[in-house]
Coordinates of C-alpha atoms and ligand atoms in Angstrom, one line a residue:
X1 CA 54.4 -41.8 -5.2
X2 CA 53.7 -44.2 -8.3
X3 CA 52.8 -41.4 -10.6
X4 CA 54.0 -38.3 -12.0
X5 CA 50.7 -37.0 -12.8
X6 CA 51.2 -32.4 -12.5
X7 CA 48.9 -29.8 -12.4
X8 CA 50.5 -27.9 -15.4
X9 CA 50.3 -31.2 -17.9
X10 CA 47.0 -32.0 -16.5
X11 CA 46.0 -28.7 -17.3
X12 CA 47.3 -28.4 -21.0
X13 CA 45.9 -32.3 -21.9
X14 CA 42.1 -31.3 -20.7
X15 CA 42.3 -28.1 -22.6
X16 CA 42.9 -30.0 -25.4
X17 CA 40.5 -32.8 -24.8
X18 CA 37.5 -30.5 -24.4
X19 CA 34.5 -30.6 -26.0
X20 CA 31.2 -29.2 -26.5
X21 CA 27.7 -30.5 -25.8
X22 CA 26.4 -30.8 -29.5
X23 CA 29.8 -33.1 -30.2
X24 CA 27.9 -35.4 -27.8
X25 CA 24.3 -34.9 -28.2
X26 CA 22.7 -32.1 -29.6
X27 CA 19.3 -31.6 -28.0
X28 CA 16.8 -32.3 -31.5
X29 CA 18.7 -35.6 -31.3
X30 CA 16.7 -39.4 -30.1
X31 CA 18.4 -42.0 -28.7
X32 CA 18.2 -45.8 -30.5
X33 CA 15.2 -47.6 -28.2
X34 CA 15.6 -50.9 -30.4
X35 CA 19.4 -51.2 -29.0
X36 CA 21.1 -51.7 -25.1
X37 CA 22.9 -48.7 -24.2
X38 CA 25.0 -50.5 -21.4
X39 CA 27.0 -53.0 -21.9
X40 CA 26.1 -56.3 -20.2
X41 CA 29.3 -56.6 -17.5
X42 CA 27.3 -53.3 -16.0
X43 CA 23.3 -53.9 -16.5
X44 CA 23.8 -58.1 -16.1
X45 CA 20.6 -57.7 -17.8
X46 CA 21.0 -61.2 -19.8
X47 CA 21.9 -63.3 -16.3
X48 CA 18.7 -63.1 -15.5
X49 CA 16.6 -66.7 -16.0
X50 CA 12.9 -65.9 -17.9
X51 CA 13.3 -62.7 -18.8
X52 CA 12.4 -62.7 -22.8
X53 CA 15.2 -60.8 -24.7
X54 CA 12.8 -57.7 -25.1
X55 CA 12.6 -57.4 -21.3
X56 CA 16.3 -57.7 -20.8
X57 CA 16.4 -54.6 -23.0
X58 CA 13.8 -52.7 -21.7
X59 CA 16.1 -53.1 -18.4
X60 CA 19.0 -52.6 -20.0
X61 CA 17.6 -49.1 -20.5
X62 CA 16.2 -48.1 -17.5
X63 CA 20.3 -49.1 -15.7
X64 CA 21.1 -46.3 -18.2
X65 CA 18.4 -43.7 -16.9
X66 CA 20.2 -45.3 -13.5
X67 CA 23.8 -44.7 -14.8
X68 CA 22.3 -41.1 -15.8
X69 CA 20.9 -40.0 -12.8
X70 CA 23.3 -41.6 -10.1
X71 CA 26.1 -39.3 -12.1
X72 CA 24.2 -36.3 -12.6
X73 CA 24.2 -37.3 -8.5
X74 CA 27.5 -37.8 -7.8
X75 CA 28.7 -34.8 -10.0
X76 CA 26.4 -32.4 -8.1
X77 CA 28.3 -33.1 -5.1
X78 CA 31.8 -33.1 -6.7
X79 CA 31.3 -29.6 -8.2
X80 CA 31.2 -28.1 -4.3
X81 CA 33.5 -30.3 -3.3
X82 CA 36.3 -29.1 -5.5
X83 CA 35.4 -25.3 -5.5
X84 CA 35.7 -25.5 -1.2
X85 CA 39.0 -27.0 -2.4
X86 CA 40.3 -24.2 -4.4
X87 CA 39.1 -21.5 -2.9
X88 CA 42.1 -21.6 -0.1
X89 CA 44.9 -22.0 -2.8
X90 CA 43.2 -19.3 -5.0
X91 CA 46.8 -17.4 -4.8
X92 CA 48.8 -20.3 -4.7
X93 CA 50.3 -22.0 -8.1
X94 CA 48.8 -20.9 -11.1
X95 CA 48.5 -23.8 -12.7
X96 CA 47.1 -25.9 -9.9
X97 CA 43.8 -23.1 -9.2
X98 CA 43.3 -23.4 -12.8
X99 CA 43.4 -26.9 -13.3
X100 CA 41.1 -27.1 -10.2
X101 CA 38.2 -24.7 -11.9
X102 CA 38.5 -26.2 -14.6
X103 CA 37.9 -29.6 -13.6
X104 CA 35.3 -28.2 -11.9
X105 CA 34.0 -26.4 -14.8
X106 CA 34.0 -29.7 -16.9
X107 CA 31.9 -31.4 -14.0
X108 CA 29.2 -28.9 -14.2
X109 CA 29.3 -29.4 -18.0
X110 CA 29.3 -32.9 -17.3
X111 CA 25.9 -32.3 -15.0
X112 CA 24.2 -30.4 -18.3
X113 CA 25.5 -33.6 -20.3
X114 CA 23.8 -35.8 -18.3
X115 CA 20.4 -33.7 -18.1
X116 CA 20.4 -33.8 -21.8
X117 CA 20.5 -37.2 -22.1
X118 CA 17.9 -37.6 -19.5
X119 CA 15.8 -35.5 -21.7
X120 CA 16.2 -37.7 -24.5
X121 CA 15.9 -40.8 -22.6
X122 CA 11.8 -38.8 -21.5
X123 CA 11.7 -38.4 -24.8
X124 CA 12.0 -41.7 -26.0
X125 CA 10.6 -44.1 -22.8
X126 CA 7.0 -45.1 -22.6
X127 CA 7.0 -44.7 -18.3
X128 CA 8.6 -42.6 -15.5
X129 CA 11.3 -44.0 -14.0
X130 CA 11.7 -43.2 -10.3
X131 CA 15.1 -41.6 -8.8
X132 CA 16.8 -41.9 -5.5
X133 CA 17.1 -38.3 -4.1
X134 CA 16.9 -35.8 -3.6
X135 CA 20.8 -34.8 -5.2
X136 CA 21.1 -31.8 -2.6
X137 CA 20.2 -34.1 0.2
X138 CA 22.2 -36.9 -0.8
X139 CA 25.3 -34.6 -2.0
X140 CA 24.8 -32.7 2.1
X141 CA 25.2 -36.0 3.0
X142 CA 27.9 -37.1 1.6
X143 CA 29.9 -33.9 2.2
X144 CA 29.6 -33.6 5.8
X145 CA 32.5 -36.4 6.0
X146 CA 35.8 -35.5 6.3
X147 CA 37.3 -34.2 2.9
X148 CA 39.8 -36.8 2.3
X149 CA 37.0 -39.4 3.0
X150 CA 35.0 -37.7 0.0
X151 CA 38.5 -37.2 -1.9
X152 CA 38.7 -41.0 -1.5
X153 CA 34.9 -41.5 -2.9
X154 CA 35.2 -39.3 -5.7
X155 CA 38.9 -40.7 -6.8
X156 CA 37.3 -44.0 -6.6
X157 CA 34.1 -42.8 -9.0
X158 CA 37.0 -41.0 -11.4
X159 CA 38.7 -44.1 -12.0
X160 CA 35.8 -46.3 -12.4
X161 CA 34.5 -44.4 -15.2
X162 CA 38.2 -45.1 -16.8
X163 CA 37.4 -48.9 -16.2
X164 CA 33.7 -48.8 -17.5
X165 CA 34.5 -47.3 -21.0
X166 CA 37.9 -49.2 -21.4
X167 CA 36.4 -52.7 -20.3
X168 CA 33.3 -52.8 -21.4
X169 CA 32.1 -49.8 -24.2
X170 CA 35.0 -48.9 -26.2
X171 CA 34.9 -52.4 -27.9
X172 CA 31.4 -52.9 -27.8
X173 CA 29.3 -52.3 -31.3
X174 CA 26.1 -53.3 -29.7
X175 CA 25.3 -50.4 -27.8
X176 CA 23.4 -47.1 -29.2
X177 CA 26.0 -45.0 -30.7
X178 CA 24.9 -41.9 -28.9
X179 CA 25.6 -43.4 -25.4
X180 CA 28.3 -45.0 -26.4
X181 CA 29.4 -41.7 -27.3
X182 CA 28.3 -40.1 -24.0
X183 CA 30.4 -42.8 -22.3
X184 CA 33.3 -41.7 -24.6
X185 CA 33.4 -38.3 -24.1
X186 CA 32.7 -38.7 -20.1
X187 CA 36.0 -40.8 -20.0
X188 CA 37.9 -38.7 -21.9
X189 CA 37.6 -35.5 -19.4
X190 CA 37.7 -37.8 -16.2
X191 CA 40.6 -38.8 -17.2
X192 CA 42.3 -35.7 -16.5
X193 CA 39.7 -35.8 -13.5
X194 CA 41.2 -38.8 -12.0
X195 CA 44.7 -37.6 -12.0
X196 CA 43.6 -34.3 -10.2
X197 CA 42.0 -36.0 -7.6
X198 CA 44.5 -38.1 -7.3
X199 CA 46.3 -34.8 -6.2
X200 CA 44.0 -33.6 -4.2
X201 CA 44.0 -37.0 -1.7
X202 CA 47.6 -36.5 -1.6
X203 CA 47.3 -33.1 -0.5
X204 CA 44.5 -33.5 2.0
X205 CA 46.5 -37.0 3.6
X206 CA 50.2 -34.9 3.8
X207 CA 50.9 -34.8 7.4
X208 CA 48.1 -36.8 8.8
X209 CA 49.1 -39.4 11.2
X210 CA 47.9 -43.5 10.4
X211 CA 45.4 -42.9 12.6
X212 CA 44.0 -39.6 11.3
X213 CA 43.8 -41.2 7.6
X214 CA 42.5 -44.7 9.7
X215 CA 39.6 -42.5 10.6
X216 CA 39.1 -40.9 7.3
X217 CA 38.4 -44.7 5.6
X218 CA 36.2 -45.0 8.2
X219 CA 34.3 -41.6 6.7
X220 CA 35.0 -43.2 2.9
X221 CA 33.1 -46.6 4.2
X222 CA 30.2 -44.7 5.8
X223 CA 29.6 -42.8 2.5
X224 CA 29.4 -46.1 0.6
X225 CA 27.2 -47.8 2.8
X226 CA 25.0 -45.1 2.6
X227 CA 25.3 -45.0 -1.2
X228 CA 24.7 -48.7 -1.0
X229 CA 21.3 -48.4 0.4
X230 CA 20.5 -46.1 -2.1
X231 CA 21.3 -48.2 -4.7
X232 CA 19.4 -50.8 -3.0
X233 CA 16.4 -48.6 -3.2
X234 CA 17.2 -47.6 -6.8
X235 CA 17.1 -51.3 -8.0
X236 CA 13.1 -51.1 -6.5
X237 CA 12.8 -48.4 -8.3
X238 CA 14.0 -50.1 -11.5
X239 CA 12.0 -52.7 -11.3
X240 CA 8.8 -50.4 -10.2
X241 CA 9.4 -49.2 -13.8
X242 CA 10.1 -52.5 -15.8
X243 CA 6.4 -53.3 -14.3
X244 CA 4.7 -50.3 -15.4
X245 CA 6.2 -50.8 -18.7
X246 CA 5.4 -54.5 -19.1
X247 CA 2.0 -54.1 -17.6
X248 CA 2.5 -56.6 -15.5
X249 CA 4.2 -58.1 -12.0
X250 CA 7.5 -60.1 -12.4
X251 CA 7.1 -63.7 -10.9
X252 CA 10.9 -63.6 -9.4
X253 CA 10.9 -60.3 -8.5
X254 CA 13.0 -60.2 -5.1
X255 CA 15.5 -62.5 -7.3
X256 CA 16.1 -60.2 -10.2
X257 CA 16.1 -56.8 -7.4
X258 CA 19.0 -58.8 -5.1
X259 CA 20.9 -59.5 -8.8
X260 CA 20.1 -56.0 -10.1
X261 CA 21.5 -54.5 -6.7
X262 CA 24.6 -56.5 -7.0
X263 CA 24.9 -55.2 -10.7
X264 CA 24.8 -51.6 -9.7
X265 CA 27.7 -52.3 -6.7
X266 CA 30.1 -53.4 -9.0
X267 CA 29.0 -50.2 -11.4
X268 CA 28.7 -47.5 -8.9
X269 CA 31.5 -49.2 -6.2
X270 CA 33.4 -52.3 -6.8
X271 CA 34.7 -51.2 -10.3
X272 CA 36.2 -48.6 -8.6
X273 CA 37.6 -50.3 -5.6
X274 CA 39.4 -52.8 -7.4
X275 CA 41.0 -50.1 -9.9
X276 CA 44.4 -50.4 -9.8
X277 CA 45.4 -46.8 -9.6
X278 CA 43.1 -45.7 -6.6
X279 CA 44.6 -49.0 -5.0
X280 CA 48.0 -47.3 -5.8
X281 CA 46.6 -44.2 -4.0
X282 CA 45.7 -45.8 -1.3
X283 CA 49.0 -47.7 -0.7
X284 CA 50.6 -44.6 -1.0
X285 CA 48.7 -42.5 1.7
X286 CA 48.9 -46.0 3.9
X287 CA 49.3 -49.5 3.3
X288 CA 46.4 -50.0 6.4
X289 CA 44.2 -48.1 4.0
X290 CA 44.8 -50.3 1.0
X291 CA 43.7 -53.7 3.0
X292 CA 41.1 -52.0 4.4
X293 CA 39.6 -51.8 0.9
X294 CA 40.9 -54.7 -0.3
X295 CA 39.4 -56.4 2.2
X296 CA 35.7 -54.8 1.4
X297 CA 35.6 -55.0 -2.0
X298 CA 34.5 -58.8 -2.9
X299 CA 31.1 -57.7 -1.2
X300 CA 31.0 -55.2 -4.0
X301 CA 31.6 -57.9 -6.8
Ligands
LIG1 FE1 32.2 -36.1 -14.8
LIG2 FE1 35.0 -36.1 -12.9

């Protein structure tokens, strides 16, 4: 193993991590509409030729109502996921059932989190703007896969979250300080999040044959292309609402929607992919596993 990542320590440094909703947003509080609230290696808002710098933003935005609801998304199905998991070691290692809930009790903070901002972003945003969904039938979805193959997923989307705050937000002064802080405090719990799960793999590929864990990357590539098409079909969506807002149709529009789909794969997937811890993970469980990936992710670039 390349890590020395424990239940007990995980534990202890998530305890003191924690916060509370109102450190993050309190729910009287507006969001800045005159700034971005991604940063631009995740909207790639500013490649795109004739779009005036007010458009860019206005899109800009509505990949943060995306970034919103694809987590409030994803976390909805990791909160089952990981109470199925502790619910057969409920009187195994102390430490280990606690850490579990409790990363499973930060997730469905996480899910209020990201309702409140979504609240705010209402609040605050002249149109609509359409969703993929809906969450339960994605989440069934998804979870009908072998559990390592959602283990996999959700390691993957832990550790992406540790590359899209340090990469691109921590260093960024551009962005509306209250995302920026949602993006802060997200990281700082996954975190903890990522080194549980990366547990959790390890314990769900122990005694599994190559060809048992071949079959569960097969499971891990069928749940993104699945997610793929969804983002495919969240990028019309964007654009449905860029429209509305502008008042009018955009010339190029199945240029920007190919671009804007390739910006939310690298977001939601490649980032992730090309982490180097859940490639270390993957190594680990088998080196088979780690090419297979490796191999995949440029389409996710
Ligand atoms: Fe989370
Ligand atoms: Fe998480």
């Amino acid at each position: 193993m390349y890590h020395d990542f424990n239940y007990e320590a995980t534990l202890a440094s998530s305890l003191r991590a924690a916060w509370q909703l109102d450190d993050v947003l309190r729910e009287d509080q507006d969001l800045d509409f005159s700034r971005n609230f991604m940063p631009e290696s995740l909207a790639r808002t500013t490649a795109i030729e004739g779009l005036s710098t007010d458009r860019q933003r206005i899109l800009n935005q509505i990949s943060a109502h995306q970034y919103l609801s694809i987590f409030g998304v994803v976390e909805e199905f990791i909160l089952p996921f990981l109470l199925d998991h502790a619910r057969p070691v409920l009187r195994d290692d102390d430490y280990r059932v606690r850490a579990l809930l409790n990363f499973a009790s930060e997730e469905a903070k996480h899910i209020h989190l990201f309702k409140r901002f979504h609240e705010a972003f209402k609040r605050g945003f002249p149109v609509e703007c359409q969703v993929i969904g809906p969450s339960e039938a994605i989440g069934a979805e998804i979870l009908r896969h072998d559990p390592l193959s959602v283990a996999l997923l959700i390691l993957m989307i832990e550790w992406m979250t540790q590359a899209h705050y340090l990469g691109s937000i921590r260093d960024n002064d551009n962005l509306d300080p209250l995302f920026k802080s949602l993006l802060r405090h997200h990281w700082v719990e996954e975190a903890q999040h990522a080194k549980l799960d990366t547990l959790i793999v390890e314990a769900l590929a122990e005694g599994r044959s190559e060809e048992e864990i071949d079959r569960a990357l097969d499971g891990f590539f069928e749940i993104g292309a699945f997610l793929d098409k969804g983002l495919a079909q969240q990028a019309k969506f964007n654009l449905d609402a860029l429209e509305a807002v502008i008042g009018c149709k955009l010339q190029n529009r199945g240029e920007i929607e190919a671009q804007q789909h390739q910006a939310a794969r690298w977001t939601y997937v490649g980032s992730g992919m090309v982490h180097h811890r859940f490639k270390a993970t993957l190594a680990d469980i088998s080196a088979k596993a780690a090419d297979r990936v490796a191999e995949a992710a440029p389409i996710f670039a």
